[in-house]
PDB file of C-alpha atoms in Angstrom:
ATOM      1  CA  MET E   1      27.115  19.126  41.437  1.00 56.00           C
ATOM      2  CA  GLU E   2      25.970  21.714  38.938  1.00 52.00           C
ATOM      3  CA  PHE E   3      27.633  24.193  36.653  1.00 53.00           C
ATOM      4  CA  LEU E   4      25.548  27.121  35.380  1.00 56.00           C
ATOM      5  CA  ASP E   5      22.389  25.354  36.623  1.00 55.00           C
ATOM      6  CA  ILE E   6      23.207  22.218  34.573  1.00 57.00           C
ATOM      7  CA  PRO E   7      24.215  18.944  36.318  1.00 58.00           C
ATOM      8  CA  LEU E   8      27.704  17.744  35.476  1.00 61.00           C
ATOM      9  CA  PHE E   9      26.622  14.094  35.651  1.00 58.00           C
ATOM     10  CA  ASP E  10      23.346  12.189  35.498  1.00 64.00           C
ATOM     11  CA  ASP E  11      22.589   8.489  35.882  1.00 69.00           C
ATOM     12  CA  ASP E  12      20.762   8.641  32.544  1.00 72.00           C
ATOM     13  CA  LEU E  13      24.198   8.652  30.873  1.00 78.00           C
ATOM     14  CA  TYR E  14      24.484   4.870  31.358  1.00 81.00           C
ATOM     15  CA  LYS E  15      20.989   4.368  29.967  1.00 83.00           C
ATOM     16  CA  MET E  16      21.807   6.559  26.965  1.00 84.00           C
ATOM     17  CA  LEU E  17      25.046   4.714  26.160  1.00 88.00           C
ATOM     18  CA  PHE E  18      23.442   1.283  26.542  1.00 88.00           C
ATOM     19  CA  ARG E  19      20.503   2.183  24.308  1.00 88.00           C
ATOM     20  CA  PHE E  20      22.795   3.799  21.760  1.00 90.00           C
ATOM     21  CA  GLY E  21      24.823   0.581  21.676  1.00 91.00           C
ATOM     22  CA  ILE E  22      21.660  -1.412  20.945  1.00 90.00           C
ATOM     23  CA  ASN E  23      20.615   1.139  18.333  1.00 91.00           C
ATOM     24  CA  LEU E  24      24.025   1.160  16.627  1.00 92.00           C
ATOM     25  CA  PHE E  25      24.169  -2.647  16.531  1.00 93.00           C
ATOM     26  CA  PHE E  26      20.814  -3.055  14.790  1.00 92.00           C
ATOM     27  CA  LEU E  27      21.416  -0.078  12.507  1.00 91.00           C
ATOM     28  CA  THR E  28      24.690  -1.655  11.379  1.00 92.00           C
ATOM     29  CA  LEU E  29      22.821  -4.855  10.512  1.00 90.00           C
ATOM     30  CA  ILE E  30      20.223  -2.893   8.534  1.00 90.00           C
ATOM     31  CA  ILE E  31      22.510  -0.361   6.829  1.00 89.00           C
ATOM     32  CA  ARG E  32      25.791  -2.194   6.316  1.00 87.00           C
ATOM     33  CA  PHE E  33      24.745  -5.814   5.883  1.00 84.00           C
ATOM     34  CA  PHE E  34      21.431  -5.424   4.040  1.00 83.00           C
ATOM     35  CA  TYR E  35      21.190  -2.039   2.336  1.00 83.00           C
ATOM     36  CA  TYR E  36      24.827  -1.642   1.300  1.00 81.00           C
ATOM     37  CA  LYS E  37      25.138  -5.221   0.031  1.00 78.00           C
ATOM     38  CA  SER E  38      22.233  -4.662  -2.362  1.00 73.00           C
ATOM     39  CA  ALA E  39      22.753  -1.002  -3.338  1.00 71.00           C
ATOM     40  CA  ARG E  40      26.543  -0.437  -2.967  1.00 71.00           C
ATOM     41  CA  ARG E  41      26.037   3.308  -2.398  1.00 73.00           C
ATOM     42  CA  LYS E  42      28.435   4.823   0.122  1.00 77.00           C
ATOM     43  CA  ASP E  43      26.776   8.248   0.040  1.00 75.00           C
ATOM     44  CA  TYR E  44      23.586   6.860   1.570  1.00 81.00           C
ATOM     45  CA  LEU E  45      25.642   4.762   3.975  1.00 84.00           C
ATOM     46  CA  PHE E  46      27.007   7.969   5.509  1.00 85.00           C
ATOM     47  CA  THR E  47      23.583   9.651   5.402  1.00 82.00           C
ATOM     48  CA  TYR E  48      21.731   6.835   7.168  1.00 87.00           C
ATOM     49  CA  TYR E  49      24.274   6.551   9.972  1.00 88.00           C
ATOM     50  CA  MET E  50      24.366  10.297  10.622  1.00 87.00           C
ATOM     51  CA  ILE E  51      20.609  10.862  10.466  1.00 84.00           C
ATOM     52  CA  SER E  52      19.876   7.897  12.732  1.00 86.00           C
ATOM     53  CA  THR E  53      22.529   9.035  15.234  1.00 88.00           C
ATOM     54  CA  ILE E  54      21.212  12.608  15.336  1.00 85.00           C
ATOM     55  CA  VAL E  55      17.597  11.427  15.631  1.00 83.00           C
ATOM     56  CA  PHE E  56      18.524   9.082  18.492  1.00 85.00           C
ATOM     57  CA  PHE E  57      20.255  11.743  20.584  1.00 84.00           C
ATOM     58  CA  LEU E  58      17.631  14.354  19.718  1.00 78.00           C
ATOM     59  CA  CYS E  59      14.815  12.078  20.862  1.00 78.00           C
ATOM     60  CA  PHE E  60      16.684  10.978  23.990  1.00 78.00           C
ATOM     61  CA  THR E  61      17.407  14.591  24.926  1.00 76.00           C
ATOM     62  CA  LEU E  62      13.824  15.762  24.412  1.00 72.00           C
ATOM     63  CA  LYS E  63      12.385  12.685  26.101  1.00 69.00           C
ATOM     64  CA  LYS E  64      12.658  14.297  29.535  1.00 65.00           C
ATOM     65  CA  TYR E  65      10.163  16.940  28.454  1.00 62.00           C
ATOM     66  CA  GLU E  66       7.494  14.227  28.013  1.00 59.00           C
ATOM     67  CA  LEU E  67       6.856  15.071  24.376  1.00 55.00           C
ATOM     68  CA  ASP E  68       7.260  11.472  23.275  1.00 53.00           C
ATOM     69  CA  LEU E  69       4.375  10.877  20.851  1.00 57.00           C
ATOM     70  CA  GLY E  70       3.968  14.417  19.557  1.00 62.00           C
ATOM     71  CA  MET E  71       7.701  14.914  19.140  1.00 60.00           C
ATOM     72  CA  ALA E  72       8.151  11.606  17.329  1.00 57.00           C
ATOM     73  CA  LEU E  73       5.338  12.436  14.896  1.00 62.00           C
ATOM     74  CA  GLY E  74       6.835  15.891  14.429  1.00 64.00           C
ATOM     75  CA  LEU E  75      10.199  14.397  13.495  1.00 60.00           C
ATOM     76  CA  PHE E  76       8.623  12.146  10.894  1.00 60.00           C
ATOM     77  CA  ALA E  77       6.731  15.151   9.502  1.00 62.00           C
ATOM     78  CA  ILE E  78       9.910  17.242   9.294  1.00 60.00           C
ATOM     79  CA  PHE E  79      11.854  14.563   7.417  1.00 59.00           C
ATOM     80  CA  GLY E  80       8.817  13.916   5.230  1.00 58.00           C
ATOM     81  CA  ILE E  81       8.722  17.587   4.241  1.00 56.00           C
ATOM     82  CA  ILE E  82      12.475  17.848   3.636  1.00 56.00           C
ATOM     83  CA  ARG E  83      12.795  14.628   1.596  1.00 55.00           C
ATOM     84  CA  TYR E  84      16.135  15.761   0.227  1.00 53.00           C
ATOM     85  CA  ARG E  85      14.505  18.180  -2.211  1.00 53.00           C
ATOM     86  CA  THR E  86      17.865  19.122  -3.682  1.00 52.00           C
ATOM     87  CA  ASP E  87      18.228  15.668  -5.221  1.00 58.00           C
ATOM     88  CA  ALA E  88      15.851  12.936  -6.332  1.00 62.00           C
ATOM     89  CA  ILE E  89      15.842   9.922  -4.030  1.00 67.00           C
ATOM     90  CA  GLU E  90      14.524   6.519  -5.045  1.00 71.00           C
ATOM     91  CA  ILE E  91      11.695   4.869  -3.166  1.00 73.00           C
ATOM     92  CA  LYS E  92      13.910   2.118  -1.744  1.00 76.00           C
ATOM     93  CA  GLU E  93      16.330   4.679  -0.294  1.00 79.00           C
ATOM     94  CA  MET E  94      13.355   6.592   1.152  1.00 80.00           C
ATOM     95  CA  THR E  95      12.097   3.383   2.752  1.00 83.00           C
ATOM     96  CA  TYR E  96      15.468   2.677   4.357  1.00 86.00           C
ATOM     97  CA  LEU E  97      15.583   6.294   5.565  1.00 83.00           C
ATOM     98  CA  PHE E  98      12.171   5.811   7.194  1.00 84.00           C
ATOM     99  CA  VAL E  99      13.369   2.537   8.770  1.00 89.00           C
ATOM    100  CA  VAL E 100      16.555   3.974  10.313  1.00 89.00           C
ATOM    101  CA  ILE E 101      14.654   6.985  11.679  1.00 85.00           C
ATOM    102  CA  GLY E 102      11.904   4.742  13.067  1.00 85.00           C
ATOM    103  CA  VAL E 103      14.346   2.343  14.725  1.00 88.00           C
ATOM    104  CA  SER E 104      16.249   5.232  16.308  1.00 87.00           C
ATOM    105  CA  VAL E 105      13.042   6.816  17.620  1.00 82.00           C
ATOM    106  CA  ILE E 106      11.862   3.513  19.114  1.00 83.00           C
ATOM    107  CA  ASN E 107      15.198   2.814  20.789  1.00 85.00           C
ATOM    108  CA  SER E 108      15.495   6.304  22.256  1.00 82.00           C
ATOM    109  CA  LEU E 109      11.905   6.967  23.385  1.00 77.00           C
ATOM    110  CA  ALA E 110      11.181   3.668  25.130  1.00 74.00           C
ATOM    111  CA  ASN E 111      10.194   4.265  28.759  1.00 71.00           C
ATOM    112  CA  LYS E 112       9.545   2.166  31.861  1.00 71.00           C
ATOM    113  CA  LYS E 113       6.410   0.713  30.288  1.00 73.00           C
ATOM    114  CA  MET E 114       8.580  -1.055  27.701  1.00 74.00           C
ATOM    115  CA  SER E 115      11.228  -3.582  28.710  1.00 80.00           C
ATOM    116  CA  TYR E 116      14.619  -4.050  27.043  1.00 80.00           C
ATOM    117  CA  ALA E 117      13.434  -7.475  25.900  1.00 85.00           C
ATOM    118  CA  GLU E 118      10.588  -5.810  23.972  1.00 85.00           C
ATOM    119  CA  ILE E 119      12.956  -3.248  22.466  1.00 86.00           C
ATOM    120  CA  ILE E 120      15.427  -5.907  21.314  1.00 89.00           C
ATOM    121  CA  ILE E 121      12.719  -8.227  19.972  1.00 91.00           C
ATOM    122  CA  GLY E 122      11.171  -5.292  18.077  1.00 88.00           C
ATOM    123  CA  ASN E 123      14.538  -4.541  16.479  1.00 90.00           C
ATOM    124  CA  ILE E 124      15.059  -8.217  15.646  1.00 92.00           C
ATOM    125  CA  ILE E 125      11.653  -8.351  13.924  1.00 92.00           C
ATOM    126  CA  VAL E 126      12.492  -5.290  11.792  1.00 91.00           C
ATOM    127  CA  VAL E 127      15.862  -6.785  10.812  1.00 91.00           C
ATOM    128  CA  GLY E 128      14.228 -10.153  10.144  1.00 90.00           C
ATOM    129  CA  VAL E 129      11.620  -8.680   7.788  1.00 90.00           C
ATOM    130  CA  ILE E 130      14.337  -6.802   5.887  1.00 87.00           C
ATOM    131  CA  ALA E 131      16.433  -9.974   5.665  1.00 86.00           C
ATOM    132  CA  ILE E 132      13.520 -11.985   4.261  1.00 86.00           C
ATOM    133  CA  LEU E 133      12.674  -9.320   1.677  1.00 82.00           C
ATOM    134  CA  GLU E 134      16.279  -8.677   0.594  1.00 78.00           C
ATOM    135  CA  ARG E 135      17.643 -12.215   0.631  1.00 74.00           C
ATOM    136  CA  PHE E 136      14.716 -14.424  -0.350  1.00 70.00           C
ATOM    137  CA  TRP E 137      11.896 -12.474  -2.042  1.00 65.00           C
ATOM    138  CA  LEU E 138      13.772  -9.741  -3.895  1.00 60.00           C
ATOM    139  CA  LEU E 139      16.484 -11.875  -5.494  1.00 55.00           C
ATOM    140  CA  ASN E 140      16.177 -10.014  -8.786  1.00 61.00           C
ATOM    141  CA  GLN E 141      16.300  -6.229  -8.600  1.00 65.00           C
ATOM    142  CA  GLU E 142      15.239  -4.279 -11.672  1.00 66.00           C
ATOM    143  CA  SER E 143      17.777  -1.677 -12.733  1.00 76.00           C
ATOM    144  CA  SER E 144      17.717   0.808 -15.582  1.00 81.00           C
ATOM    145  CA  LYS E 145      20.138   2.586 -17.924  1.00 85.00           C
ATOM    146  CA  GLU E 146      19.614   5.506 -20.281  1.00 88.00           C
ATOM    147  CA  ILE E 147      21.151   5.087 -23.724  1.00 90.00           C
ATOM    148  CA  VAL E 148      21.540   7.475 -26.655  1.00 91.00           C
ATOM    149  CA  TYR E 149      20.568   5.241 -29.568  1.00 91.00           C
ATOM    150  CA  GLU E 150      21.560   6.149 -33.126  1.00 90.00           C
ATOM    151  CA  ARG E 151      19.749   3.487 -35.188  1.00 88.00           C
ATOM    152  CA  ILE E 152      16.528   5.454 -35.273  1.00 87.00           C
ATOM    153  CA  GLU E 153      14.866   3.102 -37.748  1.00 88.00           C
ATOM    154  CA  ASN E 154      14.623   0.498 -34.962  1.00 88.00           C
ATOM    155  CA  VAL E 155      12.539   2.645 -32.592  1.00 88.00           C
ATOM    156  CA  LYS E 156       9.345   1.928 -34.502  1.00 87.00           C
ATOM    157  CA  PRO E 157       6.776  -0.247 -32.656  1.00 86.00           C
ATOM    158  CA  GLN E 158       6.927  -2.928 -35.352  1.00 90.00           C
ATOM    159  CA  ALA E 159      10.733  -3.158 -34.954  1.00 89.00           C
ATOM    160  CA  TYR E 160      10.635  -3.746 -31.177  1.00 90.00           C
ATOM    161  CA  GLU E 161      12.158  -7.231 -31.302  1.00 91.00           C
ATOM    162  CA  LYS E 162      14.943  -6.023 -33.608  1.00 91.00           C
ATOM    163  CA  LEU E 163      15.620  -3.087 -31.239  1.00 91.00           C
ATOM    164  CA  LYS E 164      15.712  -5.380 -28.217  1.00 91.00           C
ATOM    165  CA  ALA E 165      18.052  -7.864 -29.911  1.00 92.00           C
ATOM    166  CA  ASP E 166      20.383  -5.058 -31.008  1.00 91.00           C
ATOM    167  CA  LEU E 167      20.525  -3.532 -27.518  1.00 91.00           C
ATOM    168  CA  GLU E 168      21.094  -6.907 -25.865  1.00 90.00           C
ATOM    169  CA  SER E 169      23.946  -7.761 -28.226  1.00 92.00           C
ATOM    170  CA  ARG E 170      25.618  -4.365 -27.680  1.00 90.00           C
ATOM    171  CA  THR E 171      25.130  -4.102 -23.898  1.00 89.00           C
ATOM    172  CA  GLY E 172      25.440  -7.778 -22.972  1.00 87.00           C
ATOM    173  CA  LEU E 173      22.333  -7.453 -20.770  1.00 87.00           C
ATOM    174  CA  GLN E 174      19.151  -9.495 -20.808  1.00 87.00           C
ATOM    175  CA  ILE E 175      16.608  -6.701 -21.234  1.00 88.00           C
ATOM    176  CA  ASN E 176      13.259  -6.944 -19.519  1.00 84.00           C
ATOM    177  CA  ARG E 177      11.550  -3.940 -21.121  1.00 86.00           C
ATOM    178  CA  ILE E 178      12.373  -0.815 -23.119  1.00 89.00           C
ATOM    179  CA  LYS E 179      11.064   2.739 -22.823  1.00 89.00           C
ATOM    180  CA  ILE E 180      11.572   5.140 -25.720  1.00 89.00           C
ATOM    181  CA  GLY E 181      11.974   8.805 -24.768  1.00 88.00           C
ATOM    182  CA  ASP E 182      12.817  11.864 -26.841  1.00 89.00           C
ATOM    183  CA  ILE E 183      13.563  11.360 -30.534  1.00 89.00           C
ATOM    184  CA  ASP E 184      15.839  13.786 -32.403  1.00 88.00           C
ATOM    185  CA  PHE E 185      15.215  13.437 -36.143  1.00 86.00           C
ATOM    186  CA  LEU E 186      17.840  16.049 -36.957  1.00 86.00           C
ATOM    187  CA  ARG E 187      20.605  13.980 -35.385  1.00 87.00           C
ATOM    188  CA  ASP E 188      18.920  10.594 -35.947  1.00 86.00           C
ATOM    189  CA  THR E 189      19.157   9.685 -32.252  1.00 90.00           C
ATOM    190  CA  ALA E 190      16.707   8.636 -29.576  1.00 91.00           C
ATOM    191  CA  MET E 191      16.877   8.515 -25.769  1.00 92.00           C
ATOM    192  CA  ILE E 192      16.101   4.970 -24.701  1.00 91.00           C
ATOM    193  CA  THR E 193      15.782   3.590 -21.178  1.00 90.00           C
ATOM    194  CA  ILE E 194      16.412  -0.133 -20.826  1.00 89.00           C
ATOM    195  CA  TYR E 195      15.235  -2.129 -17.824  1.00 86.00           C
ATOM    196  CA  TYR E 196      16.926  -5.357 -16.766  1.00 85.00           C
ATOM    197  CA  TYR E 197      17.095  -7.605 -13.741  1.00 76.00           C
ATOM    198  CA  GLN E 198      20.283  -7.268 -11.743  1.00 69.00           C
ATOM    199  CA  LYS E 199      20.809 -10.622 -10.101  1.00 60.00           C
ATOM    200  CA  LYS E 200      22.568 -10.651  -6.721  1.00 50.00           C
TER     201      LYS E 200
END
């Protein structure tokens, strides 16, 4: 049965829902249980879910036109060009964005030449690599803070240890390295970026 030359129902609906279920399950593992536990950023949580969902349905819809490889590469190129130019995005967030797009493309574009076992194992491998990197190799994540520092006499190279000790006592952080930015001699202040390991 058709309405305005469009079928009201297609057997591909079951395939779409099943694949979306697989996609959503593995995306939840990646986004909610690995990314969010390490970054604690809800704005990217929303972004990753929505982009991956749109990419999945876009790829599944266009799949019938047999544009699989070219369309997939085109999608990566589009998101590579956009790159959220309105706001700076850190490399780790960009990597997770690439992962969620890639997983969604794989889960939506798989055809008869690829079994569900291969799809699921591929997803498991991606999740496994992320788990190893997040939980075992990257136990210490370097974070940074910008500070307006008023004791300008301590920004000299020969007073580095004194500067580090002063910043550690005032921030309560074990500082890994220090980067000195702009110095305002009129106000006797300096912009200092401190780097420290944020243990999970």
